[in-house]
CSV table of C-alpha atoms in Angstrom, one decimal:
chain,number,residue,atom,x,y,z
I,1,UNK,CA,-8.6,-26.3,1.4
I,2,UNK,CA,-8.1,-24.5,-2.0
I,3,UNK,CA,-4.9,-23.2,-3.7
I,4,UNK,CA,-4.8,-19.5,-2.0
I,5,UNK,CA,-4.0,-21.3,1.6
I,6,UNK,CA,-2.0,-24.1,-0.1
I,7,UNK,CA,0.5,-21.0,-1.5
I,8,UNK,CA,3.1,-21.0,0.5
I,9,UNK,CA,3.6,-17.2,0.3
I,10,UNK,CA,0.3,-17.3,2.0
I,11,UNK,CA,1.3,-19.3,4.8
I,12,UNK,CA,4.6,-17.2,5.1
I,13,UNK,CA,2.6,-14.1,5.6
I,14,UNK,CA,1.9,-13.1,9.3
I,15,UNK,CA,-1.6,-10.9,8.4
I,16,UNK,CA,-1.9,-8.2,11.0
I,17,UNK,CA,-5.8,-7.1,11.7
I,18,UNK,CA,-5.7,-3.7,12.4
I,19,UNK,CA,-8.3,-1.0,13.9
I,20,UNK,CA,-7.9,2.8,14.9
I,21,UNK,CA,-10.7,4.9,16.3
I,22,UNK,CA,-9.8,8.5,16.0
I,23,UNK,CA,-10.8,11.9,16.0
I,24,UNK,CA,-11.3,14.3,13.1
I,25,UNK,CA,-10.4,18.0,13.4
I,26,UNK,CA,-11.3,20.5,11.6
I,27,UNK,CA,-8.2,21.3,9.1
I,28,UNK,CA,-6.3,18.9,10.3
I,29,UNK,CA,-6.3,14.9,9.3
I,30,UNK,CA,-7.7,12.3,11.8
I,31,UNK,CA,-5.9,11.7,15.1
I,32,UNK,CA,-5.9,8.3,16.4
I,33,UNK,CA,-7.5,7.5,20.5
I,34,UNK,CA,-7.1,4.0,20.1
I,35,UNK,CA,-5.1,1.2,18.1
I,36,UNK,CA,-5.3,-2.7,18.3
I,37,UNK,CA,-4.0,-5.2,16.3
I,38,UNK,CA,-4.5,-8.5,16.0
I,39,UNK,CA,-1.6,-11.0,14.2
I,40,UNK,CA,-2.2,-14.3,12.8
I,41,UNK,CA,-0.6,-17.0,10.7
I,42,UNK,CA,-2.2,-20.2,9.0
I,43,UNK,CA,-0.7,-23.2,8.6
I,44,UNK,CA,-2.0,-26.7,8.7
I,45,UNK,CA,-5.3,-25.9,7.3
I,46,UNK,CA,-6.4,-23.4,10.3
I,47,UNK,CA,-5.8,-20.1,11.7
I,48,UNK,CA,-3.8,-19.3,15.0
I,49,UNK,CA,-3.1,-16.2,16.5
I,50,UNK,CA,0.6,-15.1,16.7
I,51,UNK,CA,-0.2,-12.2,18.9
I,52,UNK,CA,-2.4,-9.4,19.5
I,53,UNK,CA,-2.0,-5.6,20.9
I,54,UNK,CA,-4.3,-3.0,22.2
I,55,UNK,CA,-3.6,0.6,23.6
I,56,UNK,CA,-5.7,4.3,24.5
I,57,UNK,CA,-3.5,7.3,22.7
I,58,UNK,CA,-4.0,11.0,23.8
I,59,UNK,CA,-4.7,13.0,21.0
I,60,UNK,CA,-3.1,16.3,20.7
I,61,UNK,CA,-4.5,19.7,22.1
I,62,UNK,CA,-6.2,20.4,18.6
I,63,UNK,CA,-8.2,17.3,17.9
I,64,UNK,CA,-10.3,16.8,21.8
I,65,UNK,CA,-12.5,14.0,22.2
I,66,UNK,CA,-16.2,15.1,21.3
I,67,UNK,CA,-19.2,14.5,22.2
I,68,UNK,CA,-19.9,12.6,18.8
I,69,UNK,CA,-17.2,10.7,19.2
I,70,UNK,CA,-18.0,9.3,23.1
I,71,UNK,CA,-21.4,8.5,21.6
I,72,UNK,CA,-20.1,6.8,19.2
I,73,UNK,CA,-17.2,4.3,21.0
I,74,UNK,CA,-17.7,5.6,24.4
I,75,UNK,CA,-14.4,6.9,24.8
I,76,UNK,CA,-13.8,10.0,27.1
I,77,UNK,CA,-11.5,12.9,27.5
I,78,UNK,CA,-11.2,11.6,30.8
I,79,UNK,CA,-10.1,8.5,29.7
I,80,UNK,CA,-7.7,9.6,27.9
I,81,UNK,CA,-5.9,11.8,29.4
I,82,UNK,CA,-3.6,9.8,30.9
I,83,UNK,CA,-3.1,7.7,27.9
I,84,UNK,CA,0.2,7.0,25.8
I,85,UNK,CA,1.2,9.4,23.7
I,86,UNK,CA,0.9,8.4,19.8
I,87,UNK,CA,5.2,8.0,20.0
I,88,UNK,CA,4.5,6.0,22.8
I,89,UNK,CA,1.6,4.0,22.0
I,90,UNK,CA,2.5,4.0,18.3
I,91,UNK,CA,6.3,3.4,18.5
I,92,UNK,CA,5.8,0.4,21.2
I,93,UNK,CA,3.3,-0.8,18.4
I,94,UNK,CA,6.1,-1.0,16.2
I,95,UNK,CA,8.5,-2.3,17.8
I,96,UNK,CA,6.8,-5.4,17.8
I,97,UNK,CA,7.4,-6.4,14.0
I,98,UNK,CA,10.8,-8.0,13.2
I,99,UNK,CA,13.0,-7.3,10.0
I,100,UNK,CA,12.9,-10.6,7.7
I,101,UNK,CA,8.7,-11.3,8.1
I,102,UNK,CA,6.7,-10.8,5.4
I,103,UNK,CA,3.3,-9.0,6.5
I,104,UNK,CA,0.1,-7.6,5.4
I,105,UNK,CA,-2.0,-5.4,7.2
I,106,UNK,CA,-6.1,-6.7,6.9
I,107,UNK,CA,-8.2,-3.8,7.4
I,108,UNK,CA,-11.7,-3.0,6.9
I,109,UNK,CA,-12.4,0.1,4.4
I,110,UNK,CA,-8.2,-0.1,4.6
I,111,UNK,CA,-8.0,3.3,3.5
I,112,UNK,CA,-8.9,4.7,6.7
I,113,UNK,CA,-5.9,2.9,8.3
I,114,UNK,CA,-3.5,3.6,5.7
I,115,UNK,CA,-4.4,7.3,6.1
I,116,UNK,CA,-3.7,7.4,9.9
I,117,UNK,CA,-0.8,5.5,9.6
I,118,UNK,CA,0.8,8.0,7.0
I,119,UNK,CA,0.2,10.9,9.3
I,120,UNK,CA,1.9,8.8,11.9
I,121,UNK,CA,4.9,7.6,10.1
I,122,UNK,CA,7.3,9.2,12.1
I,123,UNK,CA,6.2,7.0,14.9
I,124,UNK,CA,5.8,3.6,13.5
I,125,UNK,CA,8.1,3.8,10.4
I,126,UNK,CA,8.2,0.6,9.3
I,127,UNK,CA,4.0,-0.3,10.1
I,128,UNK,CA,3.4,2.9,8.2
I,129,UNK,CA,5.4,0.6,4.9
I,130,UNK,CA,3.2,-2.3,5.5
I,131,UNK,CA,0.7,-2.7,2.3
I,132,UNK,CA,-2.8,-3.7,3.1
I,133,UNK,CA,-5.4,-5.9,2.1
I,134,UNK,CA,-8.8,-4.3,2.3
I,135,UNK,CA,-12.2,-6.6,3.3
I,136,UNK,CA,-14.2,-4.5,1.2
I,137,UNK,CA,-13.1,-5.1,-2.6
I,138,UNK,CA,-12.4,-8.8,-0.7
I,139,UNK,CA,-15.8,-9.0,0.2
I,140,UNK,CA,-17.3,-7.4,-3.2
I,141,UNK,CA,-16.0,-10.2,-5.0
I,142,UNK,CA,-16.6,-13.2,-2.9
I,143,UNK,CA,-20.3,-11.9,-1.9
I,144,UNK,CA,-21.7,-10.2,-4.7
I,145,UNK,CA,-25.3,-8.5,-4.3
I,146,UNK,CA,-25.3,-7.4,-0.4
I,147,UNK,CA,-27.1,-3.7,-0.2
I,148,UNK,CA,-24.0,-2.8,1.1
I,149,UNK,CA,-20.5,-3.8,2.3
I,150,UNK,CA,-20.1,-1.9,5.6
I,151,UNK,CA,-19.1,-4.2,8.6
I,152,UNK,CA,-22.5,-4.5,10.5
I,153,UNK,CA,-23.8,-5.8,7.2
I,154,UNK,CA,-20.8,-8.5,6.8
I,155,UNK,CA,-21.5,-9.9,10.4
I,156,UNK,CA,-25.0,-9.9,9.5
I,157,UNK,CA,-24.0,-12.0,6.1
I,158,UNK,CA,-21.6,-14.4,8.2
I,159,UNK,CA,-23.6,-14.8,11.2
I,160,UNK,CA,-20.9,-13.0,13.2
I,161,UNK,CA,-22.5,-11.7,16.6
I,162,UNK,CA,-22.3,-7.5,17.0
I,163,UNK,CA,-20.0,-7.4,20.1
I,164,UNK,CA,-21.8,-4.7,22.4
I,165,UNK,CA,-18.6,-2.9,22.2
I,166,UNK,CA,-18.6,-2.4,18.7
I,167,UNK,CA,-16.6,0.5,17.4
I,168,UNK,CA,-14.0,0.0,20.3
I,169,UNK,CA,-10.2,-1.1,18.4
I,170,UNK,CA,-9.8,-4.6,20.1
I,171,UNK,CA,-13.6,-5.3,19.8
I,172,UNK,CA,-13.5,-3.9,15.7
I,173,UNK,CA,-10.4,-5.7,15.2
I,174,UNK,CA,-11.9,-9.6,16.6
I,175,UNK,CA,-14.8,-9.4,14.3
I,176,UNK,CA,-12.7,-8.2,11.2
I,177,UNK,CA,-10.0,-11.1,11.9
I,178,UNK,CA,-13.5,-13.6,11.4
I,179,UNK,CA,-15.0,-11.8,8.4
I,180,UNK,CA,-11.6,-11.8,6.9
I,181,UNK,CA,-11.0,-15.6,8.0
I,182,UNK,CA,-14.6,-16.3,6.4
I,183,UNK,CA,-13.7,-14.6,3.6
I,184,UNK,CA,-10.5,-16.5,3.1
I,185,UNK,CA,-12.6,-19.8,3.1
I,186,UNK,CA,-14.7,-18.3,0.2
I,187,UNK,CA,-12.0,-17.3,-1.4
I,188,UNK,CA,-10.4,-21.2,-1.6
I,189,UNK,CA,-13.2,-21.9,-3.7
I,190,UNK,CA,-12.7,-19.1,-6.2
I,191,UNK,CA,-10.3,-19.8,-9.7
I,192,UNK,CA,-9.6,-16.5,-9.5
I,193,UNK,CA,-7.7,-16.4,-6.2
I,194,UNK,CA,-5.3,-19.0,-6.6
I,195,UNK,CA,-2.1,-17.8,-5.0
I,196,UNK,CA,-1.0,-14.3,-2.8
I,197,UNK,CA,-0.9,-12.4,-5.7
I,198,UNK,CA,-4.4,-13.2,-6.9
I,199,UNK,CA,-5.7,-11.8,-3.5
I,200,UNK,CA,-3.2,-9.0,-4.0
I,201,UNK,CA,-4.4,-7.6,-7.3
I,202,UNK,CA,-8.5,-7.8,-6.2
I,203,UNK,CA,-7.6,-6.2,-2.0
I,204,UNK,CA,-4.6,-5.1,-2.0
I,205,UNK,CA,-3.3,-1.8,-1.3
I,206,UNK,CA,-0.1,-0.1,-1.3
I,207,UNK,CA,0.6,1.7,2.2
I,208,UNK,CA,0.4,5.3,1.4
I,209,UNK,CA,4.1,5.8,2.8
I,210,UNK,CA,5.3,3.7,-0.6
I,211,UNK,CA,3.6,5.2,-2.9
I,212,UNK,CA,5.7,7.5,-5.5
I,213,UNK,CA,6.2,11.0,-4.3
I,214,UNK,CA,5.2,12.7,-8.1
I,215,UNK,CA,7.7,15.1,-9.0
I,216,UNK,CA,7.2,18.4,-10.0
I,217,UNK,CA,7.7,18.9,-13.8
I,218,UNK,CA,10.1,21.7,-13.9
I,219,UNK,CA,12.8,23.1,-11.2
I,220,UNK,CA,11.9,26.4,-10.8
């Protein structure tokens, strides 16, 4: 393989494929229903998984499951009713990720995850300070000219089959671990993606809880 998976910053990373489905309320930001991950390291010229997680989450009283939103991943308020609470579901999630690892979250459209995981800090406080790499800018650069760069259009460029659960977590998060792990082949071949930080600089991005809280100018 190239230099990115020959970097051994690369193959020190444990990259954590990650998927909500959620709600959206009106006046309120998206509430998750539903979280998988997916954890996996290379080494030895191949990928292996390191882990994986799954898990229903009962959204609050403000944010019910719709009818749009069981047409679109099948999910029900009956279903879910019993489910985990997001400190349950979320904090048992993080619980999972040990002090001294060096992770990256791999999302697709990443800012949808690093959004929910924002408003959910106070349950998963050291996911929500995970930075992210995103398969879109990923994919805009190592597959120039698709129409578009939605995820049924990257399985459709890879020859990665639709699972008939698509838009369910765990089935969303499988088929973004290949498209990333197709894209990470690509990416061997490119000069510009050399090392970590080359595939930093064109996908990453910074989990919104480390971003810089911008002060206010004067003290009033």
């Amino acid at each position: 393989m190239g230099g990115l998976t020959r970097d051994p910053e690369f193959g020190d990373t444990v990259w954590i494929v990650l998927d909500f489905e959620a709600t959206t309320p009106a006046g309120h930001p998206p509430q998750p229903i539903e979280v998988a991950a997916l954890a996996l390291r290379y080494a030895a010229g191949r990928w292996r998984e390191a882990g994986r997680s799954t898990s229903l989450i009962r959204p609050p009283a403000f944010a019910p499951v719709t009818a749009a939103t069981t047409a679109l991943n099948g999910l029900t308020p009956q279903q879910l009713a019993a489910a985990p609470t997001p400190a349950q579901a979320l904090g048992a999630l993080d619980r999972r990720f040990t002090s001294g690892t060096r992770y990256l979250l791999v999302a697709h459209h990443a800012s949808t995850e690093a959004n929910l995981l924002y408003h959910q800090r106070e349950h998963c406080p050291t996911l929500a300070r995970i930075n992210l790499i995103d398969t879109i800018p990923l994919a805009k650069h190592l597959a120039p000219g698709l129409d578009n760069y939605r995820l049924d259009t990257l399985l459709t460029h890879f020859a990665i089959p639709r699972p008939a659960d698509r838009h369910r977590a765990a089935a969303d998060v499988d088929v973004t671990a290949r498209v990333f792990m197709r894209l990470i082949d690509a990416a061997d071949r490119d000069d510009a993606l050399e090392d970590l930080a080359g595939l930093v600089k064109i996908a990453g991005r910074t989990a919104k809880t480390n971003r810089p809280v911008q002060q206010h100018l004067f003290d009033l």
